[in-house]
CSV table of C-alpha atoms and ligand atoms in Angstrom, one decimal:
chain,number,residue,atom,x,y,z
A,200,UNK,CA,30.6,-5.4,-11.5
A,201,UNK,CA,27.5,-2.8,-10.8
A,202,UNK,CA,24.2,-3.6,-10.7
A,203,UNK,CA,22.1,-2.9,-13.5
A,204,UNK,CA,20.0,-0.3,-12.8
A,205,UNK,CA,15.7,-1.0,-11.8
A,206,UNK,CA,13.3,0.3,-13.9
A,207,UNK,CA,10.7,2.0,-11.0
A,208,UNK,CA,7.3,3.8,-12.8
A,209,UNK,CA,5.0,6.1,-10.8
A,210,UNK,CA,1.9,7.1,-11.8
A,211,UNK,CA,0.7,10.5,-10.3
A,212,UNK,CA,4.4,11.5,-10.2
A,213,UNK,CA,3.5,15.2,-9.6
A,214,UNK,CA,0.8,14.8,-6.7
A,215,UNK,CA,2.1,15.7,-3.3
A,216,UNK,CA,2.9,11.7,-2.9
A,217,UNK,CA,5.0,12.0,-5.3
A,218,UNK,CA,6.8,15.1,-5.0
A,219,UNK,CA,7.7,13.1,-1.3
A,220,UNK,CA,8.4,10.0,-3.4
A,221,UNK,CA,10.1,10.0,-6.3
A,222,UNK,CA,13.6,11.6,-3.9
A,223,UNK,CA,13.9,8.8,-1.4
A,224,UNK,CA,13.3,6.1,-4.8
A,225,UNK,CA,16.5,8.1,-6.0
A,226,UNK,CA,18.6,8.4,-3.2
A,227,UNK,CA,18.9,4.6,-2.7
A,228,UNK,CA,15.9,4.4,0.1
A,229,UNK,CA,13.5,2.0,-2.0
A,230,UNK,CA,15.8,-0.4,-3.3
A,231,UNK,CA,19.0,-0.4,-1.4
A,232,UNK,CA,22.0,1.4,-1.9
A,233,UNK,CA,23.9,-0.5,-4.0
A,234,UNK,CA,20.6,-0.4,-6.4
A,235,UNK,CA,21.0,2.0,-9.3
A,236,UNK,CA,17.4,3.3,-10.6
A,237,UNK,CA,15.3,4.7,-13.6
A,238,UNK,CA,12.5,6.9,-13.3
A,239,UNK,CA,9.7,6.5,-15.6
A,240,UNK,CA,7.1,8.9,-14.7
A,241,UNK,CA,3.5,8.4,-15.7
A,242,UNK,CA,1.2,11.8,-16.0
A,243,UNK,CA,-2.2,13.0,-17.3
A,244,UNK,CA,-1.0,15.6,-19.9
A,245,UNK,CA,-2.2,18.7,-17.8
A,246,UNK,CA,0.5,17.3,-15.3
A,247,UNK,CA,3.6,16.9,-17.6
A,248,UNK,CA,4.8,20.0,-17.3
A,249,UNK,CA,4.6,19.7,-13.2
A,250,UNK,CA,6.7,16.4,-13.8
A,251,UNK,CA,9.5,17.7,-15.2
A,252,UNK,CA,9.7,20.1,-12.8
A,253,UNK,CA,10.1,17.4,-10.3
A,254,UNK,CA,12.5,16.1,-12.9
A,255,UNK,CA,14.6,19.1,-13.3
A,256,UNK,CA,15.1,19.0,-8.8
A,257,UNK,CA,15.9,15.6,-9.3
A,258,UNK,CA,18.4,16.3,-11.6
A,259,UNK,CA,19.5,18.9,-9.4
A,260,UNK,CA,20.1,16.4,-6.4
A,261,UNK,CA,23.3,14.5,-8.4
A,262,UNK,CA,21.9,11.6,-6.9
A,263,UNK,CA,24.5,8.8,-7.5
A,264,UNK,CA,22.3,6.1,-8.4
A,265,UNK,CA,19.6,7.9,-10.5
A,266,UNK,CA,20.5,6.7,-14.2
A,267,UNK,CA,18.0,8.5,-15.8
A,268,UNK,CA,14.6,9.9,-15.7
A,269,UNK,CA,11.7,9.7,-18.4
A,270,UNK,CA,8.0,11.3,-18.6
A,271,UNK,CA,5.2,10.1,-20.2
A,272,UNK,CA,1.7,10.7,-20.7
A,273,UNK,CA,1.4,7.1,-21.9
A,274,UNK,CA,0.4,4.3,-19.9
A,275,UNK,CA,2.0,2.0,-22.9
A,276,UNK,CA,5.2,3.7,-23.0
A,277,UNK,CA,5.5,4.4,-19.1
A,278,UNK,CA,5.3,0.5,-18.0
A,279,UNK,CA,7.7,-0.8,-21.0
A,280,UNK,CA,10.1,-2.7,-19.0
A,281,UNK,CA,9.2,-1.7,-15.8
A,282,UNK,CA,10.2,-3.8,-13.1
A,283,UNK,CA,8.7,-2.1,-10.0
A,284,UNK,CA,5.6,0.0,-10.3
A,285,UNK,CA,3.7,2.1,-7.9
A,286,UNK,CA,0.3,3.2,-8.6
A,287,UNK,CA,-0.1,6.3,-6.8
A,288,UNK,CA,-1.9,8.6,-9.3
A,289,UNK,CA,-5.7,8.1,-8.8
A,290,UNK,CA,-9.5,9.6,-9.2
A,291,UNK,CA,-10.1,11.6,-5.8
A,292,UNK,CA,-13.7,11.7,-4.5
A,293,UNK,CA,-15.6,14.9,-5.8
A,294,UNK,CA,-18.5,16.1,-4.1
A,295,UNK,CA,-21.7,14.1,-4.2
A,296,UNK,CA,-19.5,11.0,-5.2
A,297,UNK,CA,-20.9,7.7,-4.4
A,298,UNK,CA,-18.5,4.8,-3.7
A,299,UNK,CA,-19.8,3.3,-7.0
A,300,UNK,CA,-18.5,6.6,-9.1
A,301,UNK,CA,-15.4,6.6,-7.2
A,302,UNK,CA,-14.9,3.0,-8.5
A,303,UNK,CA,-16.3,3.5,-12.1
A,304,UNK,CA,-13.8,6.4,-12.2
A,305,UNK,CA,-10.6,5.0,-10.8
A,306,UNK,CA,-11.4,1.5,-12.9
A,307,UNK,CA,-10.6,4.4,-16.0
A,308,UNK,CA,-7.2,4.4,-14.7
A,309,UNK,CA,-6.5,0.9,-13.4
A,310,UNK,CA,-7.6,-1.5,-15.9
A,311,UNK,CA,-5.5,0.4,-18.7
A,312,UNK,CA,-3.0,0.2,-16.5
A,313,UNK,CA,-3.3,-3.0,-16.0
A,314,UNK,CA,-3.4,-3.8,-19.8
A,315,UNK,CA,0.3,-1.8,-20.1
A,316,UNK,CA,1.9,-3.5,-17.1
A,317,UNK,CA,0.4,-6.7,-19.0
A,318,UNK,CA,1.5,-5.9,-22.3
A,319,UNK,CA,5.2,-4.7,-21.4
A,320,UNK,CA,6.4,-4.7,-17.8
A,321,UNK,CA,9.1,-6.6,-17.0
A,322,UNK,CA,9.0,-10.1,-16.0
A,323,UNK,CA,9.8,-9.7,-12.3
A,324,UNK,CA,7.6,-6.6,-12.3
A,325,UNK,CA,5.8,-5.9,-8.8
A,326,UNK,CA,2.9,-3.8,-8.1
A,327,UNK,CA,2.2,-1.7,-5.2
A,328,UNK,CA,-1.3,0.4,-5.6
A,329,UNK,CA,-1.1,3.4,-3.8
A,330,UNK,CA,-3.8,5.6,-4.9
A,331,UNK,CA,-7.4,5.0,-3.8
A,332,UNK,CA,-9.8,2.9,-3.3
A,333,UNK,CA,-6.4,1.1,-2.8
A,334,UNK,CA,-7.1,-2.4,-2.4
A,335,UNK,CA,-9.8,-2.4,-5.1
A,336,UNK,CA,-7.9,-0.6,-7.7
A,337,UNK,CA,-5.4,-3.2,-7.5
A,338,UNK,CA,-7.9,-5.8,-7.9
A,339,UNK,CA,-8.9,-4.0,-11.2
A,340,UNK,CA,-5.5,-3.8,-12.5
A,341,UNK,CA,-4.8,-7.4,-11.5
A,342,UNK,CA,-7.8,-8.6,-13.5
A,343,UNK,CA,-6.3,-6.6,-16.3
A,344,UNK,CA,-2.8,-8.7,-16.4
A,345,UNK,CA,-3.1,-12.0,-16.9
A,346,UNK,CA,-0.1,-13.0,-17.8
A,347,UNK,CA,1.8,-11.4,-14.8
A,348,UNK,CA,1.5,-13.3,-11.6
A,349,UNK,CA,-1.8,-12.5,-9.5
A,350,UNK,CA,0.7,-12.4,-6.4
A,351,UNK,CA,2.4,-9.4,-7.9
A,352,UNK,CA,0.0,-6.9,-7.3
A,353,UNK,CA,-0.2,-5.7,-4.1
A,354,UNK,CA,-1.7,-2.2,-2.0
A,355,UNK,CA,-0.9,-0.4,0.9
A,356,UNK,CA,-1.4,-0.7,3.9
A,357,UNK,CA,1.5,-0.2,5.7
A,358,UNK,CA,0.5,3.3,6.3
A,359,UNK,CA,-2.3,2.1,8.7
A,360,UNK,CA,0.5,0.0,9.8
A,361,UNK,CA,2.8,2.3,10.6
A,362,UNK,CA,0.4,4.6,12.4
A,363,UNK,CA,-0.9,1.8,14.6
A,364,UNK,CA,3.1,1.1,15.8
A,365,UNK,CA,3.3,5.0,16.8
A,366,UNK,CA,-0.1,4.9,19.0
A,367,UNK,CA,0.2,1.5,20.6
A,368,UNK,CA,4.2,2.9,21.4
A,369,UNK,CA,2.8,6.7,22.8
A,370,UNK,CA,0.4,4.4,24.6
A,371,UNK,CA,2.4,2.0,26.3
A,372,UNK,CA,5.6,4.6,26.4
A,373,UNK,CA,7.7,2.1,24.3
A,374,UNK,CA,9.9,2.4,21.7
A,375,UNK,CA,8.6,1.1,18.2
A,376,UNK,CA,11.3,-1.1,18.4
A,377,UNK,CA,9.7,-2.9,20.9
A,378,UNK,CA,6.8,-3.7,19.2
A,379,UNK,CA,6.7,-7.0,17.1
A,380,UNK,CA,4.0,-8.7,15.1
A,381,UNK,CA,1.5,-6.0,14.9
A,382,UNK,CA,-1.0,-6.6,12.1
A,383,UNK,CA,-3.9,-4.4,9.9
A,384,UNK,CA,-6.4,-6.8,8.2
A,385,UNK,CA,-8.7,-6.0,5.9
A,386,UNK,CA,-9.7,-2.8,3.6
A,387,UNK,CA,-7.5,0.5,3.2
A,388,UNK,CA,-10.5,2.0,4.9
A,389,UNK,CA,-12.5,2.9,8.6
A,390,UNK,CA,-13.3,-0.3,8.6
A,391,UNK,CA,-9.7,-1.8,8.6
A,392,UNK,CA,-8.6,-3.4,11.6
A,393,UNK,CA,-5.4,-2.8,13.7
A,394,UNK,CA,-5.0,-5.6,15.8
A,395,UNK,CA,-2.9,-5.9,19.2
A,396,UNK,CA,-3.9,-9.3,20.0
A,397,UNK,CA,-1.4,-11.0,18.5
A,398,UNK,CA,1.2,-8.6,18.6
A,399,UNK,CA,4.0,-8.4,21.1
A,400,UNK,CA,6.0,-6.0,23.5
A,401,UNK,CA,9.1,-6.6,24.6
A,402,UNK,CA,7.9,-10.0,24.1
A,403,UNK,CA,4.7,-9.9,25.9
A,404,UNK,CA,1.4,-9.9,24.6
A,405,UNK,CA,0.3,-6.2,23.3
A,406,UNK,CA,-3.6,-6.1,24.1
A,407,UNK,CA,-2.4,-7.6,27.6
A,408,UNK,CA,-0.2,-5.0,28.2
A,409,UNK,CA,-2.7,-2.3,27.2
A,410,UNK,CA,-5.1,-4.3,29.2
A,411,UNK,CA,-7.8,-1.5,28.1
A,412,UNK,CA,-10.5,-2.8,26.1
A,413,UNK,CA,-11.9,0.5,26.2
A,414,UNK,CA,-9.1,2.6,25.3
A,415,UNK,CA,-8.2,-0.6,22.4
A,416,UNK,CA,-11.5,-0.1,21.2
A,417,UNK,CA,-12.8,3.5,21.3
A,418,UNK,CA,-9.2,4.9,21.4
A,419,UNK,CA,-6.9,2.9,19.3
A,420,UNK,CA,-8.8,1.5,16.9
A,421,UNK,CA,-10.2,4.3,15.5
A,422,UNK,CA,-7.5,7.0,15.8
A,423,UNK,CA,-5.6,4.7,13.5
A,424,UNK,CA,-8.5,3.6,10.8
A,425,UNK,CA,-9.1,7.0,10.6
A,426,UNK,CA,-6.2,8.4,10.8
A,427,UNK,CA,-6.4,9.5,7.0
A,428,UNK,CA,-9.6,11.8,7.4
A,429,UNK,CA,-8.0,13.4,10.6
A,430,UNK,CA,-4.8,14.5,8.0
A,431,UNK,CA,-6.8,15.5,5.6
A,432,UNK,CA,-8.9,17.6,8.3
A,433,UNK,CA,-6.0,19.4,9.9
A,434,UNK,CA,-3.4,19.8,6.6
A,435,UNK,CA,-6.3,20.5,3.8
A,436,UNK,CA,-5.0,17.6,1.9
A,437,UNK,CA,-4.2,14.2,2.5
A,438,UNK,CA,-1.3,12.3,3.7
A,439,UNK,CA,2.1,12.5,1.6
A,440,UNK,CA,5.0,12.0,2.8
A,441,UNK,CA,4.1,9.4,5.4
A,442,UNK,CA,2.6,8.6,2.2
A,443,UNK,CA,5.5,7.9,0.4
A,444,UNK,CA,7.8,6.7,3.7
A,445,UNK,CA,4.9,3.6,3.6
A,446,UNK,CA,5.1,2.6,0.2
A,447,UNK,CA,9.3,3.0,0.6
A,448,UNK,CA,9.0,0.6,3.7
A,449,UNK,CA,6.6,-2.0,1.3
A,450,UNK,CA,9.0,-1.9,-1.8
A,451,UNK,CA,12.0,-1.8,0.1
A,452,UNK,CA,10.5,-4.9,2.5
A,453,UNK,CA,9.2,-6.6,-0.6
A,454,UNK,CA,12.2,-6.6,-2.4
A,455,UNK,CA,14.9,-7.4,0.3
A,456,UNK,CA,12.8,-9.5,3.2
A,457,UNK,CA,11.2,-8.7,6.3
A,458,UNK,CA,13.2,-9.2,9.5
A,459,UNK,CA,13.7,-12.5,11.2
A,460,UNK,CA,10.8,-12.9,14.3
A,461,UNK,CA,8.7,-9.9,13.4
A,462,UNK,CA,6.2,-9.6,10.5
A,463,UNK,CA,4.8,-6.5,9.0
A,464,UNK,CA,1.0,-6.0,7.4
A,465,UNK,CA,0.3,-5.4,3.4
A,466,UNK,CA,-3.0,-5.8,1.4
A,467,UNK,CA,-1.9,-9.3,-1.0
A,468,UNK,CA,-4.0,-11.4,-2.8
A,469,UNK,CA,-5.9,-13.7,-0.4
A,470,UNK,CA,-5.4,-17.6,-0.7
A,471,UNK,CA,-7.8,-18.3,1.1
A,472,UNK,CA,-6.4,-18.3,4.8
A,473,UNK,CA,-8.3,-16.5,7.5
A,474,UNK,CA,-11.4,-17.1,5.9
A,475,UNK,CA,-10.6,-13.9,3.3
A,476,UNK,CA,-12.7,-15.5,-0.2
A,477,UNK,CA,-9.7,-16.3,-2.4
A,478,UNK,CA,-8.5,-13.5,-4.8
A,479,UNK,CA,-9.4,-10.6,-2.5
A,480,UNK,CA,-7.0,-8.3,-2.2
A,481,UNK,CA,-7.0,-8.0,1.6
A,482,UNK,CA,-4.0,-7.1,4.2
A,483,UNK,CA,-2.6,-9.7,6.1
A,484,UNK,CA,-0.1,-10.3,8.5
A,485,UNK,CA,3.0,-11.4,5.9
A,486,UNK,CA,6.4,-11.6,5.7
A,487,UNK,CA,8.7,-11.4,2.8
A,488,UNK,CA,10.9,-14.4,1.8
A,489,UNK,CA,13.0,-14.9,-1.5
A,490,UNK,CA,11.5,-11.9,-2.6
A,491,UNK,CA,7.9,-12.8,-2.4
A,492,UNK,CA,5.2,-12.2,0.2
A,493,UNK,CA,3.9,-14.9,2.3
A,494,UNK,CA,1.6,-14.7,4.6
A,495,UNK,CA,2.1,-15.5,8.5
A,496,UNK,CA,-0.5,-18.9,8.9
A,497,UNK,CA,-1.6,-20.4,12.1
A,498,UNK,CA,-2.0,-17.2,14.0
A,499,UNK,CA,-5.8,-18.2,16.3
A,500,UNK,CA,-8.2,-15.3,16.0
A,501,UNK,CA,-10.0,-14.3,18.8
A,502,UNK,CA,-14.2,-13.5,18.7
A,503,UNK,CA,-13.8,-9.9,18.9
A,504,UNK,CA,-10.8,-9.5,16.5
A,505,UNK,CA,-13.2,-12.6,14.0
A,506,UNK,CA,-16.0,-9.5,14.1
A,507,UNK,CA,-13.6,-7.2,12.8
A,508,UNK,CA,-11.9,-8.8,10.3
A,509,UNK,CA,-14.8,-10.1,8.6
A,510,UNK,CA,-16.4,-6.8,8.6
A,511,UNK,CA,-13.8,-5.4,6.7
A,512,UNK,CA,-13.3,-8.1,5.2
A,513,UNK,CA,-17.5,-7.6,3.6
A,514,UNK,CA,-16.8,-4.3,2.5
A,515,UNK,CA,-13.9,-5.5,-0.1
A,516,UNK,CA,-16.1,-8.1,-1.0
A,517,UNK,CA,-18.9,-5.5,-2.1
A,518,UNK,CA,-16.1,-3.7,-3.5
A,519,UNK,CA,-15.4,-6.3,-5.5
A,520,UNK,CA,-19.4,-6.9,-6.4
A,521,UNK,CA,-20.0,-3.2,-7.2
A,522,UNK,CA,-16.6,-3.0,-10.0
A,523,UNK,CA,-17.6,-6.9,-11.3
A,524,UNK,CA,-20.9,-5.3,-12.3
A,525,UNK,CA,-19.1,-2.3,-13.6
A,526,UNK,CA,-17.7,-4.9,-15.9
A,527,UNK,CA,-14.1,-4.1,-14.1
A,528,UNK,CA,-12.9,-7.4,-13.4
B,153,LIG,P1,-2.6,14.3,-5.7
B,153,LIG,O1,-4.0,14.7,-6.2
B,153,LIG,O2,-1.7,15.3,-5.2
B,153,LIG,O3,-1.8,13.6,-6.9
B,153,LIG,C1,-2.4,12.7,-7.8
B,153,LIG,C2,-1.7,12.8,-9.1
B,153,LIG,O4,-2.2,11.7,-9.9
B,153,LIG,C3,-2.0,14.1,-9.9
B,153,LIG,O5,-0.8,14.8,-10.2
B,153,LIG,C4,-2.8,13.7,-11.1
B,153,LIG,O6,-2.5,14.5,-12.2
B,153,LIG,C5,-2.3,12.2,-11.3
B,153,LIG,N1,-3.1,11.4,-12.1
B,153,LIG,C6,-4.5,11.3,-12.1
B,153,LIG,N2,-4.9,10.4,-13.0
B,153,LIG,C7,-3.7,9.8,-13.5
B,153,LIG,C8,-3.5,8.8,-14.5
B,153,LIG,N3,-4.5,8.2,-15.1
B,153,LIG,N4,-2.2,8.5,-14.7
B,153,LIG,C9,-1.2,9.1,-14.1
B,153,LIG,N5,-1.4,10.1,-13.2
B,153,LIG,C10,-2.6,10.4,-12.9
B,153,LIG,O7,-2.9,13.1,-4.8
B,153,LIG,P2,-1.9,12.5,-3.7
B,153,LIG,O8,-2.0,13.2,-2.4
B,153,LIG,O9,-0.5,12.3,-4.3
B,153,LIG,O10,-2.6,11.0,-3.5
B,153,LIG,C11,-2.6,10.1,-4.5
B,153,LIG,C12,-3.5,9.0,-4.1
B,153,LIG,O11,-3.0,8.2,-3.0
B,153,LIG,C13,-5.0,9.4,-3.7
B,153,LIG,O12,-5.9,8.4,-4.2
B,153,LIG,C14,-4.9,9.2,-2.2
B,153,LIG,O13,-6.2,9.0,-1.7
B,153,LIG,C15,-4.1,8.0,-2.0
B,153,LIG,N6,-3.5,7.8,-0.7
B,153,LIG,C16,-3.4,6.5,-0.3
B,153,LIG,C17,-2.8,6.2,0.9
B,153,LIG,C18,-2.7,4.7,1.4
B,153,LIG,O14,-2.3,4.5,2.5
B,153,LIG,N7,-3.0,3.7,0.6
B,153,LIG,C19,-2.4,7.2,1.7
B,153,LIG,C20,-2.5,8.5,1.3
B,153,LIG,C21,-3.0,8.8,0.1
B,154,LIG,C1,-4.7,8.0,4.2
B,154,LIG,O1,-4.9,7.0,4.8
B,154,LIG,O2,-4.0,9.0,4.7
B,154,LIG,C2,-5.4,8.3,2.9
B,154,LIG,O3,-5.8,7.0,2.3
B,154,LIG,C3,-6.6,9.2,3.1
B,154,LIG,C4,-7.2,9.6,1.8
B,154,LIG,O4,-8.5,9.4,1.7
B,154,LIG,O5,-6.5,10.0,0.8
């Protein structure tokens, strides 16, 4: 018997994310391809028309498991029954934006947001929050859906992740298969950090390997934390398809597990471990199990890599401060 098909909403559908998006969701790429999908595309009105332009090349593809595709302007009417749900549709920073704004603004979208996945998402529903301030936006819509499981609402960070494999291979002139264990903590942000310590080549320790502190730290480090500003720099816009190839690699990982003696890095809500304040959504090292994130305990952390973390770790927490006295969560 066939699979029924997954209800998959994305906000922002006719940014340049999603334009890179919402083809590899269809083709099979995001859920498997036995997985037959629906499309329910959330836009500002402005950007309707944009959307079913996207819809009409969709259409045009004959993709084999695309069962149907729906546009809204509605956050109400674009979570109703949705089972997966990427947030990718955001405020960007404006000139003479303070963090603060950026927050006030972006709370705008995510707490309604929040209130429609709460009100009529699906019970399984999963969250991934693309758009930025990533991590903080999906504390604001998290705070808007009590009723769905805190541990449903996720961001990305498997960009950072991603680019931290390629430079640590280029480096070592490895393949990124044989790099296991590799890990981002922290904030979708510079002051995320990309850590080699625990991570493995060809089964040997990665920041051993390197065995350049220098090059780990004035090098590596911040080549990939910002990575994002050096895009936006050279293209004139920010990241998209890389974009949209991370947040496949997140659903895709979420939904169907994470390989057996590797683990991969996404921003979850913290219990606690690693000293991240409960409830922060912060990236870890995790793997997925039975469907659900877990994230990889006992790991020892190091003085230097301690430093790190816990900066980043700070700036979600005044994050966190800044949209609780916005009255956001
Ligand atoms: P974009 O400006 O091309 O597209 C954003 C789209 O969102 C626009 O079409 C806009 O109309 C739409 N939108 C705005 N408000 C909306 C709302 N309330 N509901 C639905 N749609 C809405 O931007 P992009 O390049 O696609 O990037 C999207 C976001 O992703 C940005 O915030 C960007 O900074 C972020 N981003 C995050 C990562 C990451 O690794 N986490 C990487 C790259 C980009
Ligand atoms: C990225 O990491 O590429 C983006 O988050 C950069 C941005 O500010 O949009």
């Amino acid at each position: 018997m066939s699979k029924a098909p997954v209800n998959v909403t994305v906000t922002g559908a006719a940014g340049q994310i999603g334009y890179a998006l919402l083809f590899r969701i269809a083709s099979g790429q995001l859920l498997g391809a036995d997985t037959p999908v629906k499309l329910r595309l959330l836009e500002i009105p402005q950007a309707v028309k944009a959307a079913e332009g996207t819809a009409m090349e969709l259409d045009d593809c004959a993709f084999p498991l695309l069962q149907g595709i729906d546009i809204f302007d509605d956050a109400g009417q674009a979570f109703a029954g949705a089972n997966v749900a990427l947030l990718v549709g955001a405020r960007p920073r404006g000139p003479g934006m303070e963090r603060g704004d950026l927050l006030e603004a972006n709370g705008g979208i995510f707490k309604p947001q929040g209130e429609a996945i709460n009100a009529g998402a699906a019970d399984d529903i999963r969250v991934l929050v693309v758009g930025n301030p990533a991590n903080t936006n999906a504390l604001i819509a998290q705070s808007h859906a009590p009723d769905v499981p805190a541990e449903r609402f996720t961001a990305m960070t498997r960009l950072d992740h991603n680019r931290a494999l390629t430079q640590l291979a280029k480096k070592l002139g490895v393949s990124i298969n044989d790099i296991k264990k590799l890990t981002i903590w922290g904030n979708h942000s510079a002051t995320q950090y990309p850590d080699l310590f625990r991570a493995e080549v060809n089964g040997a320790n990665a920041a051993a390997a390197v065995d350049d502190q220098k090059w780990l730290e004035d090098t590596f480090i911040p080549t990939v934390a910002k990575r994002g500003a050096a895009i936006i720099d050279a293209r004139g816009a920010s990241s998209a398809a890389s974009a949209a190839n991370a947040a496949v690699d997140h659903v895709h990982d979420w939904v169907n597990g994470t390989p057996e003696g590797d683990w991969t890095s996404a921003a979850i809500p913290s219990d606690g471990s690693y000293g991240v304040p409960e409830g922060l959504i912060s990236s870890f090292p995790v793997v997925s199990r039975g469907g659900r994130w877990e994230i990889v305990q006992g790991l020892e952390i190091d003085e230097f890599s301690r430093g790190r973390i816990d900066a980043s770790v700070q700036e979600l927490v005044e994050e966190r401060d800044t949209v609780r006295k916005l009255g956001l969560v």
